[in-house]
CSV table of C-alpha atoms in Angstrom, one decimal:
chain,number,residue,atom,x,y,z
A,50,UNK,CA,66.4,110.5,101.8
A,51,UNK,CA,69.3,108.6,102.0
A,52,UNK,CA,72.4,108.6,99.6
A,53,UNK,CA,75.2,106.2,99.9
A,54,UNK,CA,78.9,106.4,98.3
A,55,UNK,CA,81.5,103.5,97.8
A,56,UNK,CA,84.8,104.0,97.0
A,57,UNK,CA,86.5,101.5,95.6
A,58,UNK,CA,90.4,102.3,95.4
A,59,UNK,CA,93.1,100.5,97.3
A,60,UNK,CA,94.4,103.3,99.3
A,61,UNK,CA,93.1,105.1,102.2
A,62,UNK,CA,92.6,108.9,100.6
A,63,UNK,CA,92.6,109.3,96.9
A,64,UNK,CA,90.7,110.8,94.0
A,65,UNK,CA,87.7,108.5,94.6
A,66,UNK,CA,87.1,109.1,98.0
A,67,UNK,CA,87.6,112.7,97.6
A,68,UNK,CA,85.3,112.9,94.8
A,69,UNK,CA,82.7,110.8,96.7
A,70,UNK,CA,82.8,112.7,99.7
A,71,UNK,CA,82.5,116.4,97.5
A,72,UNK,CA,79.2,114.8,95.9
A,73,UNK,CA,77.7,113.3,99.2
A,74,UNK,CA,78.5,116.8,100.7
A,75,UNK,CA,76.4,118.3,98.0
A,76,UNK,CA,73.4,115.9,98.5
A,77,UNK,CA,73.7,116.7,102.3
A,78,UNK,CA,73.1,120.2,101.4
A,79,UNK,CA,70.1,119.4,99.5
A,80,UNK,CA,68.5,117.3,102.6
A,81,UNK,CA,69.6,113.8,102.6
A,82,UNK,CA,71.3,111.7,105.0
A,83,UNK,CA,74.7,110.7,104.0
A,84,UNK,CA,77.1,108.0,104.6
A,85,UNK,CA,80.5,106.7,102.7
A,86,UNK,CA,81.8,102.9,102.4
A,87,UNK,CA,85.6,103.3,101.7
A,88,UNK,CA,86.7,99.9,100.1
A,89,UNK,CA,90.1,100.6,102.0
A,90,UNK,CA,88.4,100.0,105.4
A,91,UNK,CA,86.6,96.8,104.3
A,92,UNK,CA,87.5,93.3,103.6
A,93,UNK,CA,86.0,92.5,100.2
A,94,UNK,CA,86.8,89.5,98.9
A,95,UNK,CA,86.0,87.7,95.4
A,96,UNK,CA,84.7,84.2,94.7
A,97,UNK,CA,86.8,81.6,95.4
A,98,UNK,CA,87.0,78.0,97.0
A,99,UNK,CA,83.1,77.5,96.6
A,100,UNK,CA,81.0,74.6,95.7
A,101,UNK,CA,78.3,76.7,93.7
A,102,UNK,CA,76.6,77.7,96.7
A,103,UNK,CA,74.7,80.4,95.2
A,104,UNK,CA,73.3,78.0,92.2
A,105,UNK,CA,72.9,75.2,95.1
A,106,UNK,CA,69.1,75.5,94.6
A,107,UNK,CA,69.1,74.6,90.6
A,108,UNK,CA,72.0,72.5,91.3
A,109,UNK,CA,71.4,70.2,94.4
A,110,UNK,CA,67.8,71.7,95.3
A,111,UNK,CA,68.0,73.3,98.5
A,112,UNK,CA,69.7,76.8,99.5
A,113,UNK,CA,73.1,77.7,100.8
A,114,UNK,CA,74.9,80.1,102.2
A,115,UNK,CA,78.1,81.7,100.8
A,116,UNK,CA,81.3,80.5,102.8
A,117,UNK,CA,83.2,83.9,102.2
A,118,UNK,CA,83.3,85.5,105.3
A,119,UNK,CA,83.8,89.6,104.7
A,120,UNK,CA,81.9,92.6,104.4
A,121,UNK,CA,80.5,92.5,101.4
A,122,UNK,CA,76.7,91.6,102.3
A,123,UNK,CA,77.0,94.4,104.8
A,124,UNK,CA,77.7,96.7,102.2
A,125,UNK,CA,74.9,95.5,100.2
A,126,UNK,CA,72.3,95.5,102.7
A,127,UNK,CA,73.7,99.4,102.7
A,128,UNK,CA,72.7,99.6,99.2
A,129,UNK,CA,69.0,98.4,99.8
A,130,UNK,CA,68.6,101.1,102.5
A,131,UNK,CA,69.4,104.2,100.2
A,132,UNK,CA,68.0,105.9,97.5
A,133,UNK,CA,71.1,107.2,95.7
A,134,UNK,CA,74.0,105.1,95.3
A,135,UNK,CA,77.1,106.5,94.3
A,136,UNK,CA,80.0,104.5,93.4
A,137,UNK,CA,83.5,105.7,92.4
A,138,UNK,CA,85.8,102.9,90.7
A,139,UNK,CA,89.7,103.8,89.7
A,140,UNK,CA,91.2,102.5,87.0
A,141,UNK,CA,94.1,99.6,87.5
A,142,UNK,CA,96.3,97.7,85.0
A,143,UNK,CA,94.1,99.0,82.3
A,144,UNK,CA,90.4,98.0,83.8
A,145,UNK,CA,88.3,98.7,87.3
A,146,UNK,CA,90.0,97.8,90.3
A,147,UNK,CA,89.8,94.4,91.7
A,148,UNK,CA,88.1,95.5,94.9
A,149,UNK,CA,84.9,96.7,92.1
A,150,UNK,CA,84.8,93.7,90.3
A,151,UNK,CA,85.4,90.9,93.5
A,152,UNK,CA,82.3,93.5,95.0
A,153,UNK,CA,80.1,92.9,91.8
A,154,UNK,CA,80.9,89.2,90.9
A,155,UNK,CA,80.1,88.2,94.6
A,156,UNK,CA,76.1,89.8,93.5
A,157,UNK,CA,74.8,86.3,93.2
A,158,UNK,CA,76.2,85.0,96.5
A,159,UNK,CA,73.9,87.6,98.1
A,160,UNK,CA,71.3,88.6,96.1
A,161,UNK,CA,69.3,85.1,95.0
A,162,UNK,CA,67.5,85.8,91.8
A,163,UNK,CA,68.3,88.8,88.9
A,164,UNK,CA,64.8,89.5,89.6
A,165,UNK,CA,65.5,90.6,93.3
A,166,UNK,CA,68.8,92.8,91.9
A,167,UNK,CA,66.6,94.9,89.7
A,168,UNK,CA,64.2,95.2,92.7
A,169,UNK,CA,66.8,96.2,95.4
A,170,UNK,CA,69.5,97.4,93.5
A,171,UNK,CA,68.8,98.7,89.8
A,172,UNK,CA,65.5,100.6,91.1
A,173,UNK,CA,67.8,103.1,92.8
A,174,UNK,CA,69.3,106.6,91.3
A,175,UNK,CA,72.9,105.1,90.7
A,176,UNK,CA,76.1,107.3,89.6
A,177,UNK,CA,79.5,106.6,89.2
A,178,UNK,CA,82.3,108.2,89.4
A,179,UNK,CA,85.3,106.7,87.2
A,180,UNK,CA,89.2,107.8,87.3
A,181,UNK,CA,91.4,106.9,84.7
A,182,UNK,CA,92.8,108.5,81.3
A,183,UNK,CA,91.8,106.4,78.2
A,184,UNK,CA,95.1,105.6,77.3
A,185,UNK,CA,95.4,103.9,80.5
A,186,UNK,CA,92.1,102.0,80.0
A,187,UNK,CA,90.0,104.6,81.6
A,188,UNK,CA,87.3,104.4,78.7
A,189,UNK,CA,87.2,100.7,79.4
A,190,UNK,CA,86.5,100.9,83.3
A,191,UNK,CA,83.8,103.7,82.1
A,192,UNK,CA,82.0,101.0,80.7
A,193,UNK,CA,82.9,97.9,82.4
A,194,UNK,CA,80.5,100.4,85.5
A,195,UNK,CA,78.0,101.1,82.9
A,196,UNK,CA,77.3,97.6,81.7
A,197,UNK,CA,77.5,96.3,85.0
A,198,UNK,CA,74.2,98.6,85.1
A,199,UNK,CA,72.9,98.8,81.3
A,200,UNK,CA,69.6,97.5,83.0
A,201,UNK,CA,69.2,100.2,85.7
A,202,UNK,CA,65.4,101.3,86.1
A,203,UNK,CA,66.8,105.0,86.0
A,204,UNK,CA,69.7,105.7,83.5
A,205,UNK,CA,72.8,105.4,85.0
A,206,UNK,CA,74.3,108.9,86.1
A,207,UNK,CA,78.1,109.2,85.2
A,208,UNK,CA,81.3,110.5,84.8
A,209,UNK,CA,84.8,109.9,83.6
A,210,UNK,CA,87.4,112.0,84.6
A,211,UNK,CA,91.2,111.6,83.0
A,212,UNK,CA,93.7,113.5,85.4
A,213,UNK,CA,95.8,114.1,81.9
A,214,UNK,CA,92.7,116.2,81.0
A,215,UNK,CA,93.7,118.4,83.7
A,216,UNK,CA,97.4,118.1,83.5
A,217,UNK,CA,97.4,116.1,86.4
A,218,UNK,CA,98.7,112.7,87.6
A,219,UNK,CA,96.3,110.2,89.3
A,220,UNK,CA,98.8,108.9,91.7
A,221,UNK,CA,99.0,112.2,93.2
A,222,UNK,CA,95.4,112.1,94.5
A,223,UNK,CA,94.3,115.6,94.2
A,224,UNK,CA,91.8,115.9,90.9
A,225,UNK,CA,89.6,117.6,93.5
A,226,UNK,CA,91.5,120.6,93.5
A,227,UNK,CA,90.8,121.5,89.9
A,228,UNK,CA,87.9,123.8,89.6
A,229,UNK,CA,86.9,122.5,86.3
A,230,UNK,CA,86.5,119.0,88.1
A,231,UNK,CA,84.7,120.6,91.0
A,232,UNK,CA,82.1,122.1,87.7
A,233,UNK,CA,81.9,118.6,86.7
A,234,UNK,CA,81.2,116.7,90.0
A,235,UNK,CA,78.2,119.3,90.1
A,236,UNK,CA,76.8,118.6,87.2
A,237,UNK,CA,77.0,115.0,88.3
A,238,UNK,CA,74.6,116.1,91.4
A,239,UNK,CA,72.5,118.1,89.0
A,240,UNK,CA,71.6,114.9,87.0
A,241,UNK,CA,71.4,113.0,90.0
A,242,UNK,CA,68.7,115.6,91.5
A,243,UNK,CA,66.4,115.2,88.6
A,244,UNK,CA,66.4,111.9,88.5
A,245,UNK,CA,65.7,112.1,92.1
A,246,UNK,CA,62.8,114.6,91.3
A,247,UNK,CA,61.6,112.4,88.3
A,248,UNK,CA,61.3,109.5,90.1
A,249,UNK,CA,59.6,110.7,92.8
């Protein structure tokens, strides 16, 4: 049983990584082997300077490799091996972080068909932790992540954490210190485990 956490924050440690660590610690206590990918330590590039190699079969009748060299394929390989995937996505400038957006847009260059994507990724238990105040676009990030996973075989388990709701500022990275935040993450873990039991 493998659980993978991916934090898509631009900073090394903050709310995303803290929350991912908390959730994965709880899953480890339930017997899961856990691993965390911190986007800060990874190179994730957006789609750029290509010739639509991901559509080469349809355009030119042959398979061609994505020209972008970064860590995105390695992260998708880890996702394929995981049973549970937990994403942590911050809100930047009123929308999901560019690291998250770049990662998701690269899917078609790595996974060759939507059918393959559904069979290898969307059949997992997937959960998300979105960080962001609603007036600052947290709700848009939340809905972006949900829409990205609308075809999940198992309903996406998700939570939106607003720093303002707990009298804190997102930039300080201290949401995990609030007992109410930990309670919400505990409930997220319970939902993940329920989905895992149903899947089994």
